[in-house]
Short mmCIF file of C-alpha atoms in Angstrom, two decimals:
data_model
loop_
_atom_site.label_atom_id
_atom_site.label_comp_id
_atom_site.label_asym_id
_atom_site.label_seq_id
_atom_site.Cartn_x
_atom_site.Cartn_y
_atom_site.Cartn_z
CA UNK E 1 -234.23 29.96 94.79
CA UNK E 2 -233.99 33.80 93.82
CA UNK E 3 -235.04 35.60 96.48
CA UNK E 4 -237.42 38.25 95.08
CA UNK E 5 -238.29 39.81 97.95
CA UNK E 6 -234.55 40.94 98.58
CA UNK E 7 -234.66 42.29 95.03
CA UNK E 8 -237.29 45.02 95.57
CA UNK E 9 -235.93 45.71 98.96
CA UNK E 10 -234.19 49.59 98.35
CA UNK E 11 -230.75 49.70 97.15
CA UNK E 12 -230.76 46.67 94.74
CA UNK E 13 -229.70 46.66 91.68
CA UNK E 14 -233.52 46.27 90.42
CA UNK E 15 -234.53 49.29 92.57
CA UNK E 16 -231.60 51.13 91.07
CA UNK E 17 -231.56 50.57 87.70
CA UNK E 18 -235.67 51.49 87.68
CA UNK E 19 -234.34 54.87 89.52
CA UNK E 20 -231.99 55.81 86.55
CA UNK E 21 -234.34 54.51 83.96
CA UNK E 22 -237.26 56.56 85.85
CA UNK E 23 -235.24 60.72 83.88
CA UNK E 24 -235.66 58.84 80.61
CA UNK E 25 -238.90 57.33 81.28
CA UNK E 26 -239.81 61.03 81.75
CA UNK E 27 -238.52 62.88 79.59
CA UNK E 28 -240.02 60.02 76.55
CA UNK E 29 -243.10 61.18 77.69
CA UNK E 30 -242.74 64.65 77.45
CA UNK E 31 -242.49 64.02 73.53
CA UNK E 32 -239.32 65.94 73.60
CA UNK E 33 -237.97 63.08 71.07
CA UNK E 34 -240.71 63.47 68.65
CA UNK E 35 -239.73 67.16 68.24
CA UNK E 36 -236.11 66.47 68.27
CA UNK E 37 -236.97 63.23 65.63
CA UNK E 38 -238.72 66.05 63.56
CA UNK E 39 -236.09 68.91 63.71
CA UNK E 40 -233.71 65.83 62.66
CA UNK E 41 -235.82 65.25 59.68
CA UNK E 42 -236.04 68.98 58.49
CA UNK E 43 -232.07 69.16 58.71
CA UNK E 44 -231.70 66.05 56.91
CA UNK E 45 -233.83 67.45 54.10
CA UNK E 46 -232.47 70.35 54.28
CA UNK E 47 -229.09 69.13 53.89
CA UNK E 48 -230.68 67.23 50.91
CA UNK E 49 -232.16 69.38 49.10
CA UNK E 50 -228.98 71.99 48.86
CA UNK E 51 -227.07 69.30 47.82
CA UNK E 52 -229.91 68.68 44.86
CA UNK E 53 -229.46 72.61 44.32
CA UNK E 54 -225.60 72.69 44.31
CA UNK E 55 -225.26 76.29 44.79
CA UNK E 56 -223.90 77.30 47.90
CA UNK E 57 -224.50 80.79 47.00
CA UNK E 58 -227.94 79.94 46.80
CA UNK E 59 -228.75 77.59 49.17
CA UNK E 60 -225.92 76.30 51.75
CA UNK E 61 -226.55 73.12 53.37
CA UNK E 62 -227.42 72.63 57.13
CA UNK E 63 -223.58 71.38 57.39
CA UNK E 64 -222.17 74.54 56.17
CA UNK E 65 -224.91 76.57 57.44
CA UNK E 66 -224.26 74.84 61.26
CA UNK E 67 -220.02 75.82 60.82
CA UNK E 68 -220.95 79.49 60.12
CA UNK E 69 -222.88 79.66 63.12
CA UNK E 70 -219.97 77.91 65.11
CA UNK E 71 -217.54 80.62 63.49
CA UNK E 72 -220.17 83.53 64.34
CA UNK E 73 -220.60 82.33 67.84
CA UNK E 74 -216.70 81.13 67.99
CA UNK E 75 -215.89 85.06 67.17
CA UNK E 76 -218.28 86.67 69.24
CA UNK E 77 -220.52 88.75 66.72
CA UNK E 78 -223.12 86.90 66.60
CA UNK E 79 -223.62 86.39 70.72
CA UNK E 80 -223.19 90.42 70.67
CA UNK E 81 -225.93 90.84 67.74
CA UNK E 82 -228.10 88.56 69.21
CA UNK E 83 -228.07 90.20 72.60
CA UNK E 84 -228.96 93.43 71.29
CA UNK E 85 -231.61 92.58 69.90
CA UNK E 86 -232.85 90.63 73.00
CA UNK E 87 -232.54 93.33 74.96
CA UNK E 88 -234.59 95.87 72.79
CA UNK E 89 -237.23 92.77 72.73
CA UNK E 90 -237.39 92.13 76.25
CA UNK E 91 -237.73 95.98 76.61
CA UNK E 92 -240.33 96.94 74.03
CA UNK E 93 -242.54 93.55 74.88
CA UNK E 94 -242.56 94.24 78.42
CA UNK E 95 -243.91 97.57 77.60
CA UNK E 96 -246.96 96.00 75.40
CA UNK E 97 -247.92 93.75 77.76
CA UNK E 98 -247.91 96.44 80.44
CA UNK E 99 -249.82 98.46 78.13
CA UNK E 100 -252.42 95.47 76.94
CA UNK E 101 -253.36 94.61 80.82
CA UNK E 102 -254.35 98.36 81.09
CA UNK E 103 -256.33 98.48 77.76
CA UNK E 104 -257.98 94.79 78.65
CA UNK E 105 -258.50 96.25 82.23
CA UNK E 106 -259.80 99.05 81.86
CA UNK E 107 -262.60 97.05 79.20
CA UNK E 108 -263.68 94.36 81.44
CA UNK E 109 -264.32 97.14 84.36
CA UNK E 110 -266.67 99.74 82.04
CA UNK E 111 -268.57 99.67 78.68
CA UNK E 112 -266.30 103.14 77.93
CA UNK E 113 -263.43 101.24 78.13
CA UNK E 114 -264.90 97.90 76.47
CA UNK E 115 -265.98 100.11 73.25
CA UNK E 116 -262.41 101.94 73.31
CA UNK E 117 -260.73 98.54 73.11
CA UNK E 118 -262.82 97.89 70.12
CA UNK E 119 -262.58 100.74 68.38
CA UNK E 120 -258.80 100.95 68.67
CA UNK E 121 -257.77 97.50 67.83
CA UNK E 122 -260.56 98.00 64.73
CA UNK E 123 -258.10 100.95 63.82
CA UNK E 124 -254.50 99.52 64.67
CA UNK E 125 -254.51 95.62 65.02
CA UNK E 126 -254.97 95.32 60.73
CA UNK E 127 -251.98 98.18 60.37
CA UNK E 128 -248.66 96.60 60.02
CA UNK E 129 -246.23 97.53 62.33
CA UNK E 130 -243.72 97.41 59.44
CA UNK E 131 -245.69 99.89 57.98
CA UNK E 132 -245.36 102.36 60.90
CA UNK E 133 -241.50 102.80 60.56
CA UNK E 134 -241.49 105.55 58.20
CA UNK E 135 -243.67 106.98 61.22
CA UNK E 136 -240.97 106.27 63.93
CA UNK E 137 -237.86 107.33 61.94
CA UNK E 138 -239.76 110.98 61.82
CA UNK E 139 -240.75 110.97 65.17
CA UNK E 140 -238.22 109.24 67.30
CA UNK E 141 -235.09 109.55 64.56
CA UNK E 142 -232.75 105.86 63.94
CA UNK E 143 -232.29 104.27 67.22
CA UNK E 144 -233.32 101.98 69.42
CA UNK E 145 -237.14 104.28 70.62
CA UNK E 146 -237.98 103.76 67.09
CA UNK E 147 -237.14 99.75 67.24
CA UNK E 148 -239.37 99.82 70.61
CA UNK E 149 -242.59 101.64 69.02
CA UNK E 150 -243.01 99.38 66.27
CA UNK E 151 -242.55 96.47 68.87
CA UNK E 152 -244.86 97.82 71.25
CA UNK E 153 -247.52 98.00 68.53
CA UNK E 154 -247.03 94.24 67.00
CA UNK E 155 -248.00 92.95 70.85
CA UNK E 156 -250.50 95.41 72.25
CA UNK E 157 -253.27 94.85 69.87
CA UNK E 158 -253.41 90.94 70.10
CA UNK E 159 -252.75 90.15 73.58
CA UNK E 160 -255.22 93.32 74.87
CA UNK E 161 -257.92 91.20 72.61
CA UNK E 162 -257.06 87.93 74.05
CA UNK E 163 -257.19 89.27 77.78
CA UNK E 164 -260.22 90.71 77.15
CA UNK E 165 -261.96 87.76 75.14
CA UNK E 166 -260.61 85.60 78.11
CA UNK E 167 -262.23 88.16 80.84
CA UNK E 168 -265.79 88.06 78.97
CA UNK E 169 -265.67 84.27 78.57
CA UNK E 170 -265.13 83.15 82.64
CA UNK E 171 -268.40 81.51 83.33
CA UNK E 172 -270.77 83.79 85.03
CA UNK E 173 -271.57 81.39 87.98
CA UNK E 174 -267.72 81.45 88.66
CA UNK E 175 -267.25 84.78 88.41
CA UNK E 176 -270.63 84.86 91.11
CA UNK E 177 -268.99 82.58 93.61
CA UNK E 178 -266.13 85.10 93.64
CA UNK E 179 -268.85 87.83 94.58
CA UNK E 180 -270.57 85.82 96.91
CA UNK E 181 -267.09 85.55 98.57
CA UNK E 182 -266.66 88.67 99.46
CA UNK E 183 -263.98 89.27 96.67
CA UNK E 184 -263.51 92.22 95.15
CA UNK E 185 -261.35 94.88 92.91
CA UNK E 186 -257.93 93.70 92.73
CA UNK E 187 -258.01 90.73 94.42
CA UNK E 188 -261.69 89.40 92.54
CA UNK E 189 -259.52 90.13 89.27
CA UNK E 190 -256.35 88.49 90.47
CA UNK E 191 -258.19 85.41 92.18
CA UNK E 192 -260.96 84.63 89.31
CA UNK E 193 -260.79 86.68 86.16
CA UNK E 194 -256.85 85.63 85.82
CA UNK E 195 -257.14 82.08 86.49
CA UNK E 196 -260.40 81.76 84.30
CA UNK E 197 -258.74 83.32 81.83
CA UNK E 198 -255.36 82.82 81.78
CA UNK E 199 -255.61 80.09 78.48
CA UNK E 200 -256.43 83.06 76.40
CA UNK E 201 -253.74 85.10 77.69
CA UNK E 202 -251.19 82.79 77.22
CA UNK E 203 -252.22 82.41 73.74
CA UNK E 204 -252.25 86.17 73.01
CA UNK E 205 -249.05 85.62 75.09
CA UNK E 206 -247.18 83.58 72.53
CA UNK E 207 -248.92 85.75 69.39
CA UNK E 208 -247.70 88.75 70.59
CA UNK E 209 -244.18 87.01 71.20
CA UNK E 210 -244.39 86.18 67.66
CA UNK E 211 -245.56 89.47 66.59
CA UNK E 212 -243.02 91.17 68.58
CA UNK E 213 -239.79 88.65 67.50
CA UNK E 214 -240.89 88.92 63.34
CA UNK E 215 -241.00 93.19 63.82
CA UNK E 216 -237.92 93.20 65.23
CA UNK E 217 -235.70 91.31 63.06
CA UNK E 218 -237.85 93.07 60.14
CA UNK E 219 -236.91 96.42 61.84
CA UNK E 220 -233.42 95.72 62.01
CA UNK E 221 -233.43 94.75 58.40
CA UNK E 222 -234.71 97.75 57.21
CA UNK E 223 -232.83 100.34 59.18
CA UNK E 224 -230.89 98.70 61.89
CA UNK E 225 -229.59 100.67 64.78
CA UNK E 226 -226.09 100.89 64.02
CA UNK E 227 -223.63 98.95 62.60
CA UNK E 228 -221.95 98.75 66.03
CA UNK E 229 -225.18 97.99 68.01
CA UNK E 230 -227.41 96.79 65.55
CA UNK E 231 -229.31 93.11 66.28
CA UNK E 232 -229.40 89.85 64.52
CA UNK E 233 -231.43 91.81 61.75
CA UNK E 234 -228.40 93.92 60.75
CA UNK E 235 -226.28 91.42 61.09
CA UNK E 236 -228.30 88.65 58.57
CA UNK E 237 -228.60 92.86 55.88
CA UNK E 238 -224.70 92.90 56.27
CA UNK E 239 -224.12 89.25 55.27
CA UNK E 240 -226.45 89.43 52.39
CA UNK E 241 -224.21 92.53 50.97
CA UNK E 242 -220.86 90.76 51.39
CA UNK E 243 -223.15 87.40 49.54
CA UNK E 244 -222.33 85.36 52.73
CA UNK E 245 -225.32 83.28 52.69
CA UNK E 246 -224.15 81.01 54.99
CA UNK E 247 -223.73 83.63 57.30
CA UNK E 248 -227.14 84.65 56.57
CA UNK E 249 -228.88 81.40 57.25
CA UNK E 250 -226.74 81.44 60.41
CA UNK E 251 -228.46 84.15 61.43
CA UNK E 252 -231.80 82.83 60.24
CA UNK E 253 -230.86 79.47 62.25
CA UNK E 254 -230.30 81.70 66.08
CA UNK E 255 -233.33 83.39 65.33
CA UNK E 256 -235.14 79.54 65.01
CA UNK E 257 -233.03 78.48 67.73
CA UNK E 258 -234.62 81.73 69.72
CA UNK E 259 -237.89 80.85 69.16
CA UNK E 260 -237.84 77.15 70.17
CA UNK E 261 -235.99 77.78 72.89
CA UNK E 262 -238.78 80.43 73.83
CA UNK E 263 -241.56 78.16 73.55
CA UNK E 264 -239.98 74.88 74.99
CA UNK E 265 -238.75 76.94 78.73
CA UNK E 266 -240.70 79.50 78.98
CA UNK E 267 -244.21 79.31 77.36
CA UNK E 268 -244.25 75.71 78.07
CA UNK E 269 -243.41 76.04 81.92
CA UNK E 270 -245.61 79.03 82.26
CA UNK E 271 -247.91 76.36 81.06
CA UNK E 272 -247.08 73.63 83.24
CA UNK E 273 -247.25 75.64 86.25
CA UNK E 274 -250.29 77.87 85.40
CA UNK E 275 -253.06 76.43 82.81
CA UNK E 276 -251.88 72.99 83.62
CA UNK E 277 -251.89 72.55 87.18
CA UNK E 278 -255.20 74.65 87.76
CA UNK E 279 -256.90 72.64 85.09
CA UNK E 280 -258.31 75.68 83.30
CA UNK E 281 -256.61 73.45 80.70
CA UNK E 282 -255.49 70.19 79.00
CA UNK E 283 -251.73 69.44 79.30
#
């Protein structure tokens, strides 16, 4: 007679093998295999539809496109390009949202500031931060403030709007409890308003990530830094001169990389441990 009781009892092999099983049970429901089943499916057709093409020149497979990017890490440039261009990011992002919580601030505390919000993202969201380099070049000369401007620009404008959409649209009785409890000034903002509205700035969040990560590489395109310090965006203009286009997609393929791993660690944990566990919003 098997002896099912023994079986459950802790350190069986039953109880064990549900332990390991329990990481994969996990992570299957964290639908990381769906994405990873759909990246699979854009390399494959990738891969396909070069081969349909038959010009490397024109459009290198994933294959070749994955050994440059080996070769660029394997040498070093393209760590060292992609690094600069992080770092002028992180910098010039920082700055916007610093910049945003003041605008979005400032509105949710007066009408002033609520009708200077509006007026200056009515003047500056539709203009193209592209179109502001000429603009920075004069003003700041070719370097690294004029790479920061035109980032600053391409985040401020959408994330001050989302903040302060997400400040006017906590529900009034919640936003009366907080009164009622005595709250007030920085910690009725930090305690209520933020919470509440946190969904909305974690979208403008990820738009002005966006924003910020498209400028930048189109930045670098156009004018670089320097050819010793310039960012993935002079290094994707330098392999399009020497017609390495499967150095190019390489470049094309960290900047992808960039941006999923963005979203999967950060924006998603920032989820998990904000939106999500407060219930301000569905996981």
């Amino acid at each position: 007679m098997v002896d099912y009781q023994g079986l459950l009892q802790a350190g069986s092999p039953l109880r064990q093998a549900k332990a390991e099983a329990a990481p994969v049970r996990r992570w299957i429901g964290t639908g990381a295999w769906r994405r990873l089943l759909i990246l699979a499916a854009l390399a494959a057709l990738w891969e396909a539809t070069a081969r349909i093409v038959g010009s490397p020149l024109l459009l290198p497979g994933f294959l070749t496109t994955l050994a440059a990017f080996g070769e660029g890490v394997a040498s070093g440039e393209l760590p060292l390009r992609t690094l600069a261009s992080l770092q002028v990011l992180v910098a010039g992002y920082a700055i916007g949202v610093a910049a945003a919580a003041i605008l979005a601030g400032l509105a949710t505390a007066s009408r002033l500031g609520a009708e200077l919000l509006s007026t200056l993202t009515a003047m500056f969201n539709p203009l193209p931060a592209i179109a502001l380099l000429p603009i920075a070049l004069l003003w700041f000369g070719l370097g690294t403030p004029s790479l920061l401007f035109v980032i600053v620009h391409s985040v401020l404008w959408p994330l001050a709007l989302a903040a302060h959409s997400g400040f006017r649209a906590v529900p009034r009785p919640l936003a009366m409890v907080g009164q009622n409890l005595g709250l007030g000034g920085t910690a009725y903002v930090a305690r209520i308003l933020v919470p509440a509205a946190f969904p909305a700035i974690l979208a403008g969040l990820k738009i002005g990530w966006a924003f910020a990560w498209r400028t930048l590489i189109a930045a670098e395109l156009v004018f670089g830094v320097s050819s010793r310090s310039g960012g993935l965006g002079w290094f994707i203009y330098v392999n399009r001169n020497q017609l390495e286009t499967a150095n190019v997609f390489a470049g094309l393929l960290a900047i992808i990389l960039i941006g999923l791993l963005v979203e999967s660690l950060l924006f998603r944990t920032l989820s998990r441990l904000t939106v999500e566990r407060w219930g301000t919003q569905n996981p």
